[in-house]
PDB file of C-alpha atoms in Angstrom:
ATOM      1  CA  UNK A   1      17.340  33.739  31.143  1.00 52.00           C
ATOM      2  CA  UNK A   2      18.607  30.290  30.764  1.00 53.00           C
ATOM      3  CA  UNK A   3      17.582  28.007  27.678  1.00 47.00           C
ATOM      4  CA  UNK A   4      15.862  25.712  30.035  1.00 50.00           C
ATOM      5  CA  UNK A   5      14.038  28.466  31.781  1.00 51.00           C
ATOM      6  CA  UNK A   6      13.251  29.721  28.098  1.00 49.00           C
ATOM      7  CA  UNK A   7      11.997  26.223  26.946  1.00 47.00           C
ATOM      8  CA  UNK A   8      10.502  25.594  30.360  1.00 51.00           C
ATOM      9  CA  UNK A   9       8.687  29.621  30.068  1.00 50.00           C
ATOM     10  CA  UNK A  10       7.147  28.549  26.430  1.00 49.00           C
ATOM     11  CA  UNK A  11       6.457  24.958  27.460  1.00 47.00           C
ATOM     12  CA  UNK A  12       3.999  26.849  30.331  1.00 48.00           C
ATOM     13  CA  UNK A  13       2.635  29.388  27.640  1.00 49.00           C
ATOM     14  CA  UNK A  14       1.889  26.609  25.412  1.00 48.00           C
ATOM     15  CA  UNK A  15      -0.624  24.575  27.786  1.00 47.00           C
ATOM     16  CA  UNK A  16      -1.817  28.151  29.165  1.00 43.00           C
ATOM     17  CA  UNK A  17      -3.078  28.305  25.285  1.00 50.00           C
ATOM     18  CA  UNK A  18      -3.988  24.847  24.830  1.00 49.00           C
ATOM     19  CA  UNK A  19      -5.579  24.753  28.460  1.00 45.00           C
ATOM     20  CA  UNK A  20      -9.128  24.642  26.573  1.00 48.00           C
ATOM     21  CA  UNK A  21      -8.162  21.446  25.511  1.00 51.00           C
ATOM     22  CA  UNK A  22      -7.405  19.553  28.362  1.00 54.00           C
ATOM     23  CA  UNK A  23     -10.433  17.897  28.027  1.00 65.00           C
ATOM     24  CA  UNK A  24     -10.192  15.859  25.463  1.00 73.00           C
ATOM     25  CA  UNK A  25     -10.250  12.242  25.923  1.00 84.00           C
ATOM     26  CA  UNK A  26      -8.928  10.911  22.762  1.00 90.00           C
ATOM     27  CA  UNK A  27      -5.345   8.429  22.882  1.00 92.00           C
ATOM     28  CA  UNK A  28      -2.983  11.279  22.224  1.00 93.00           C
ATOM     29  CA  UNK A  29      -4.478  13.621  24.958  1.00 92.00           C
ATOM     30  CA  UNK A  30      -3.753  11.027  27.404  1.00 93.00           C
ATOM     31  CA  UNK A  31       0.137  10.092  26.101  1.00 93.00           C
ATOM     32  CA  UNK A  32       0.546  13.860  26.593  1.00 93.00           C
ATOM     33  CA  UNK A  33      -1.278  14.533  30.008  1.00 93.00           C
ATOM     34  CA  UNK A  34       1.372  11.373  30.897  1.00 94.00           C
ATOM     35  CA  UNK A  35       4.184  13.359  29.578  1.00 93.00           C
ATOM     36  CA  UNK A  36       3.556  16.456  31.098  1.00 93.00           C
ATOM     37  CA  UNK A  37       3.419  14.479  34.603  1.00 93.00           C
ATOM     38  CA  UNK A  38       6.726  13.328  33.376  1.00 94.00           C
ATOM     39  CA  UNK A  39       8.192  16.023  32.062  1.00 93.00           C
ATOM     40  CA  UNK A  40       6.025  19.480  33.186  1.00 92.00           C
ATOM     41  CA  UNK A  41       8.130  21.744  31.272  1.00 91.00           C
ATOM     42  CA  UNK A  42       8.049  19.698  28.185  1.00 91.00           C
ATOM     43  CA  UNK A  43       6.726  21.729  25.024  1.00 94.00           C
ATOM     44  CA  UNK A  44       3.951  18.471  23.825  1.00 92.00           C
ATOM     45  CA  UNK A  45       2.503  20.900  21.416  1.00 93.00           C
ATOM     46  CA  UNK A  46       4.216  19.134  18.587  1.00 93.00           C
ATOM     47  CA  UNK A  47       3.420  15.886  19.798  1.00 93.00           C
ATOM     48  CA  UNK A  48      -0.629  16.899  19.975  1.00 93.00           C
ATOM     49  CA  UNK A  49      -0.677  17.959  15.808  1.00 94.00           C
ATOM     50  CA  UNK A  50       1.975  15.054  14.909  1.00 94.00           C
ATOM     51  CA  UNK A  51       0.663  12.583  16.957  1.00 95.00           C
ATOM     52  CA  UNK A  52      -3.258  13.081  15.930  1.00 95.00           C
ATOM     53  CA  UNK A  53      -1.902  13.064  12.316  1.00 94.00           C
ATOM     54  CA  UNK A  54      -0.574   9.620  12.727  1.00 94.00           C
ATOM     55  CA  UNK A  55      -2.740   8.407  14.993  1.00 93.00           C
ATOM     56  CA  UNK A  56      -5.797   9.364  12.127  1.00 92.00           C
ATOM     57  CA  UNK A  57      -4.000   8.000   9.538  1.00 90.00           C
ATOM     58  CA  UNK A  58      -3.605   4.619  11.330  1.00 87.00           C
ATOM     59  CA  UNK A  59      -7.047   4.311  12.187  1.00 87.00           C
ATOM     60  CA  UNK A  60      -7.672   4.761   8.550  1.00 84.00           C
ATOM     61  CA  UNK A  61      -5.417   2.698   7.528  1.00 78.00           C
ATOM     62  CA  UNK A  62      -6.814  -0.350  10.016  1.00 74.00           C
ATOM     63  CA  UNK A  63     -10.359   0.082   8.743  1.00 71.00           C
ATOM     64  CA  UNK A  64      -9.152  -0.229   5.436  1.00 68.00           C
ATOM     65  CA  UNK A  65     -11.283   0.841   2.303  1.00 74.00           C
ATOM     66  CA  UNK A  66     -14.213  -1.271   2.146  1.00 79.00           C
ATOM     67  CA  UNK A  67     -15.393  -0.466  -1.594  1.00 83.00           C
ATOM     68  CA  UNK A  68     -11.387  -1.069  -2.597  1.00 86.00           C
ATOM     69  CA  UNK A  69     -11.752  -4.695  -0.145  1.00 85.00           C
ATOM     70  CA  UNK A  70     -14.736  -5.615  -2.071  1.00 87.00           C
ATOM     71  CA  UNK A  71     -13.313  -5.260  -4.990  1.00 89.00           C
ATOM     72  CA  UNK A  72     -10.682  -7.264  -4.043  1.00 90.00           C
ATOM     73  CA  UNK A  73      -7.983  -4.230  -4.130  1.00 91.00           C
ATOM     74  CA  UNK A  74      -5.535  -2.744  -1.794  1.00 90.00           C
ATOM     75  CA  UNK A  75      -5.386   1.298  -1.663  1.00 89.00           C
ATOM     76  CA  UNK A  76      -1.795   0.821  -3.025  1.00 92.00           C
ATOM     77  CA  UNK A  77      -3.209  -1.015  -6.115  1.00 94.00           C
ATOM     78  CA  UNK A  78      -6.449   1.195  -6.474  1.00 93.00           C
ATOM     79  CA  UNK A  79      -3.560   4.399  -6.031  1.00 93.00           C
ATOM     80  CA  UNK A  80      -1.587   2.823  -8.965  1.00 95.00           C
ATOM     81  CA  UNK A  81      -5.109   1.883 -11.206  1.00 96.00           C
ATOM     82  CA  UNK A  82      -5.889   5.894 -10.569  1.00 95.00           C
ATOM     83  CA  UNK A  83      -2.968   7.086 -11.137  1.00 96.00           C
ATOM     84  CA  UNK A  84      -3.457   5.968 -14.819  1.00 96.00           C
ATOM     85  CA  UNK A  85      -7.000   6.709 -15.041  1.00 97.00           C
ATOM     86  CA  UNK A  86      -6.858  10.294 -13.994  1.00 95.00           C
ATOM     87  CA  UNK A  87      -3.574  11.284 -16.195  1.00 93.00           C
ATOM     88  CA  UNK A  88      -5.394   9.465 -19.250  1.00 89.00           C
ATOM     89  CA  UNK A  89      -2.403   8.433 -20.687  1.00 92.00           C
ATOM     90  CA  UNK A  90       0.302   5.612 -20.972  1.00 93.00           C
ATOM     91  CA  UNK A  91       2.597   6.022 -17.727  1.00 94.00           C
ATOM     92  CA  UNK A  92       6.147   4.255 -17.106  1.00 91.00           C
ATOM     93  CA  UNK A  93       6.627   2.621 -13.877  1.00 92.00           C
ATOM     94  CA  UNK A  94       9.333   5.114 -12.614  1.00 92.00           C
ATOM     95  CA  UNK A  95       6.345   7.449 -13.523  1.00 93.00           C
ATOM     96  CA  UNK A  96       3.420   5.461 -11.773  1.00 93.00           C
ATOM     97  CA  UNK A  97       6.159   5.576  -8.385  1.00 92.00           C
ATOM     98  CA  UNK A  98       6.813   9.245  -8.490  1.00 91.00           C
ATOM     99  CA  UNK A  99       2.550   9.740  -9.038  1.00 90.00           C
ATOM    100  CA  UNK A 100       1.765   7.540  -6.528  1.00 91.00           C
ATOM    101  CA  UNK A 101       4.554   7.921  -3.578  1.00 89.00           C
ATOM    102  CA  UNK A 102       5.658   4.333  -3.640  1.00 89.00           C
ATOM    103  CA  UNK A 103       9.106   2.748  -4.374  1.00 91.00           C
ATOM    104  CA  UNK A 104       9.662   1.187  -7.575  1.00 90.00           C
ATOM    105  CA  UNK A 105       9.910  -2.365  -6.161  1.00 93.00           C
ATOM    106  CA  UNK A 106       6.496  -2.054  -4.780  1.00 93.00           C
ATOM    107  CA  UNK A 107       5.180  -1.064  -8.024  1.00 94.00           C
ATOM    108  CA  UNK A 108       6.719  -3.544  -9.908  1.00 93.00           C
ATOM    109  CA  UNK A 109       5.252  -5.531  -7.441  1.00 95.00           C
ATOM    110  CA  UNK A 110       1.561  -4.203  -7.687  1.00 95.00           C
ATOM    111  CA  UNK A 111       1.752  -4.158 -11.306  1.00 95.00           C
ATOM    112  CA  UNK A 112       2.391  -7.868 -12.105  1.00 94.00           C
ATOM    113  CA  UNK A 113      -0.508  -8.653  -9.827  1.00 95.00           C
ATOM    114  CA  UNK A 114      -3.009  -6.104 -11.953  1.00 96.00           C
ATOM    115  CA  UNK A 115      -1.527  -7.442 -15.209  1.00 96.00           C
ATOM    116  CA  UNK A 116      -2.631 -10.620 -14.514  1.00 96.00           C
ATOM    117  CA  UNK A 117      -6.033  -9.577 -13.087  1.00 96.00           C
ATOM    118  CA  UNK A 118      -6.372  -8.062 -16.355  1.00 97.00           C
ATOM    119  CA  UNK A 119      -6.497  -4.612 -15.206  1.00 97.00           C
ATOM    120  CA  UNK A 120      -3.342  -3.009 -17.008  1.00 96.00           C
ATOM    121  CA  UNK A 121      -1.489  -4.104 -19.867  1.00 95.00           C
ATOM    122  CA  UNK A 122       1.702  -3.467 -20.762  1.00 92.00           C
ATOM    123  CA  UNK A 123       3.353  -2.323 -24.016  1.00 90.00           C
ATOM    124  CA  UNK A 124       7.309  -2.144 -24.542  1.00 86.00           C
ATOM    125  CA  UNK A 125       8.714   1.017 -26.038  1.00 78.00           C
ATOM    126  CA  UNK A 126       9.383   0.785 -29.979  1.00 83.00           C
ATOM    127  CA  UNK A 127      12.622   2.839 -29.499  1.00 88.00           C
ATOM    128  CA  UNK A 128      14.222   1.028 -26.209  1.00 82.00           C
ATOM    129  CA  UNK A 129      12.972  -2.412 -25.311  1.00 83.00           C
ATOM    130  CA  UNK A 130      13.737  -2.200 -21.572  1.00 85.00           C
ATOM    131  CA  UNK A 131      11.144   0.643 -20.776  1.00 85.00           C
ATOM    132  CA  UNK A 132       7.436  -0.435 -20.637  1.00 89.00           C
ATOM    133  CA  UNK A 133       4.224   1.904 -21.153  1.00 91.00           C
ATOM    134  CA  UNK A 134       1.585   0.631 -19.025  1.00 94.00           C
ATOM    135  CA  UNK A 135      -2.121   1.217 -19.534  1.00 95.00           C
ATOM    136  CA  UNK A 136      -5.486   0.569 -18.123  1.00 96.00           C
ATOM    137  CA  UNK A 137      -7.631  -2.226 -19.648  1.00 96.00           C
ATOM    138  CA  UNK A 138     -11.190  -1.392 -20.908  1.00 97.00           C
ATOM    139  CA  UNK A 139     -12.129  -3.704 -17.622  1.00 97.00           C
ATOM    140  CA  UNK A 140      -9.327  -1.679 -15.283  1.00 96.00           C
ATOM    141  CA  UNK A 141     -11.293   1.542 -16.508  1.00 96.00           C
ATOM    142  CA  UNK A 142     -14.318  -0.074 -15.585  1.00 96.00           C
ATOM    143  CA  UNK A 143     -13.556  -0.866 -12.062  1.00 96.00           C
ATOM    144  CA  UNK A 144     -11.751   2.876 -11.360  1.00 96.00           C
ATOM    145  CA  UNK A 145     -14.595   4.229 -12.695  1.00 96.00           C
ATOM    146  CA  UNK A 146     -17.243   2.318 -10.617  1.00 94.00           C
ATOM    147  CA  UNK A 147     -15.519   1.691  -7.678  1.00 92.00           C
ATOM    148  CA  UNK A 148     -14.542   5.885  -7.458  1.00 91.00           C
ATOM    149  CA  UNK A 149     -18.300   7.338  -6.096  1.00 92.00           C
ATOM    150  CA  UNK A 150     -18.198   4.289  -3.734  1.00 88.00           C
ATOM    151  CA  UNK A 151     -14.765   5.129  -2.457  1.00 85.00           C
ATOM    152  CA  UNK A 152     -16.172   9.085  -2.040  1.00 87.00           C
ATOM    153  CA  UNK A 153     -19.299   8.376  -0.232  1.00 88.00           C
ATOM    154  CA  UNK A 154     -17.292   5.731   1.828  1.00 85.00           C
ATOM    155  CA  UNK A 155     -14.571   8.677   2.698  1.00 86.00           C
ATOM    156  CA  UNK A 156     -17.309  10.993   3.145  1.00 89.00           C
ATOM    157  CA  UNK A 157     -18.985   9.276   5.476  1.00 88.00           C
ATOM    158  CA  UNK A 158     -16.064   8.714   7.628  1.00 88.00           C
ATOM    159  CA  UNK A 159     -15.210  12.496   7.597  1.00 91.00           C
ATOM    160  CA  UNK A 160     -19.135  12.993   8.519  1.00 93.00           C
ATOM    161  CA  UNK A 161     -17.935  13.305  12.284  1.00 94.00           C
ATOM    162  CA  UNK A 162     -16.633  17.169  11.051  1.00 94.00           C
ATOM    163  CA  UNK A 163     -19.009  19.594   9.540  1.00 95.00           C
ATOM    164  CA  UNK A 164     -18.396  21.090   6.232  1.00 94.00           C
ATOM    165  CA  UNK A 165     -16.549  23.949   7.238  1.00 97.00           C
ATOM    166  CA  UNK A 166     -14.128  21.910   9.730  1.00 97.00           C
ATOM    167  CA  UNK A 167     -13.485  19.890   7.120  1.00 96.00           C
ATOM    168  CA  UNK A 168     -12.468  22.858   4.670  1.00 96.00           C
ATOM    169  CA  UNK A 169     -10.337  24.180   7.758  1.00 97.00           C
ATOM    170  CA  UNK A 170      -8.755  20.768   8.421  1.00 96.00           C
ATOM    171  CA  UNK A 171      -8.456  20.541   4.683  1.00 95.00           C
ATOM    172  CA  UNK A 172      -6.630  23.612   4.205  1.00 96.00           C
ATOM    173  CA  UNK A 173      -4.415  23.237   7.123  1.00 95.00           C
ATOM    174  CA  UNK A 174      -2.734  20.173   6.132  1.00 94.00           C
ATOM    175  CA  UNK A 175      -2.367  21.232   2.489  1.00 93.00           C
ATOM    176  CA  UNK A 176      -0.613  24.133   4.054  1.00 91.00           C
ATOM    177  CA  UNK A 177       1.271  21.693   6.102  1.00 91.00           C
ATOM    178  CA  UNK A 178       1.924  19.426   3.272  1.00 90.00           C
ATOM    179  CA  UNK A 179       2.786  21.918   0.950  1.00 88.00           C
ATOM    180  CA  UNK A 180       5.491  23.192   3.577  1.00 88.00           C
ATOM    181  CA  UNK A 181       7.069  19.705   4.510  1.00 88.00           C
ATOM    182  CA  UNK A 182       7.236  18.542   0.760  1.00 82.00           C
ATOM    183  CA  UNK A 183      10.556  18.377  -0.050  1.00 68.00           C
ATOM    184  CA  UNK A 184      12.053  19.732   2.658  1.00 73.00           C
ATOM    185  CA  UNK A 185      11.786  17.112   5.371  1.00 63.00           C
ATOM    186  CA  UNK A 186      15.469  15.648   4.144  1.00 51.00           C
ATOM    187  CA  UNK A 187      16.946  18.713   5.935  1.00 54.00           C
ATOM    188  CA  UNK A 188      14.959  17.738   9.220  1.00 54.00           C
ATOM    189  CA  UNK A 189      16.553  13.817   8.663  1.00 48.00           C
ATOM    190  CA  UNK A 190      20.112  14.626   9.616  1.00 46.00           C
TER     191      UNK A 190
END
């Protein structure tokens, strides 16, 4: 057997599986039922889980949080303001980037803007001047802590569409996911 007529062979045993859901009518289904018109021996399993995974997480990211918008904050900011509320100690900005997933331009960034809201403060190092401690503010603390069960009934409402359990499953699938791709997708970027 050829490595077409291999691909081609799995490509049809894929939709055979996924024929169940060949009814769905959400924006992915419908790039893929174009694809397979396209391409009919394309494997588009891939692009069903990867593509619903982005798609999601730009929806999300459109509606944007509306307890965080309220309170005038980003989720980038509120990220950074939790990341030091929930380790309950000092953190350094290389440390606030590597807890939060950003670069440490954008927290520099975000930080001056929550210093001078008044939300963290900074203190320099006794020992080396050029590394800061940063720190919530009794009124940064204040607005993490009230602005937290707002944030949770606001993303549990969202995720109200799945029942409990679904949301457990989905849960647990893309920790397993996550888990797996963490620190491994630079051997994928070649």
């Amino acid at each position: 057997m050829t490595a077409r007529a291999s691909r081609e062979s799995t490509a049809r045993t894929n939709r055979t599986d996924r024929s169940d859901r060949s009814d769905r009518t959400d924006t992915v289904a419908a790039v893929v039922r174009q694809w397979q018109d396209v391409h009919p021996g394309l494997d588009t399993g891939p692009m069903e889980i990867i593509g619903r995974i982005n798609r999601s997480a730009a929806l999300l990211q459109q509606a944007e949080d509306a307890p965080l918008r309220r309170a005038g904050l980003s989720r980038p900011e509120f990220d950074l303001l939790g990341a030091l509320r929930r380790t309950g100690h000092e953190l350094t900005p290389g440390e606030l980037a590597r807890e939060t997933f950003s670069s440490g331009a954008a927290v520099t960034k975000r930080l001056k803007q929550l210093t001078e809201r008044g939300l963290v403060e900074r203190r320099v190092d006794t020992r080396d001047r050029r590394v800061a401690h940063l720190r919530l503010t009794e009124r940064g603390r204040e607005l993490v802590d009230g602005i937290l069960p707002e944030q949770l009934a606001y993303e549990t409402a969202v995720l109200s569409v799945l029942d409990g359990e679904k949301q457990g499953e989905l849960a647990s699938l893309l920790g397993e996911l996550l888990g797996q791709l963490e620190g491994r997708l630079g051997a994928f970027r070649a």
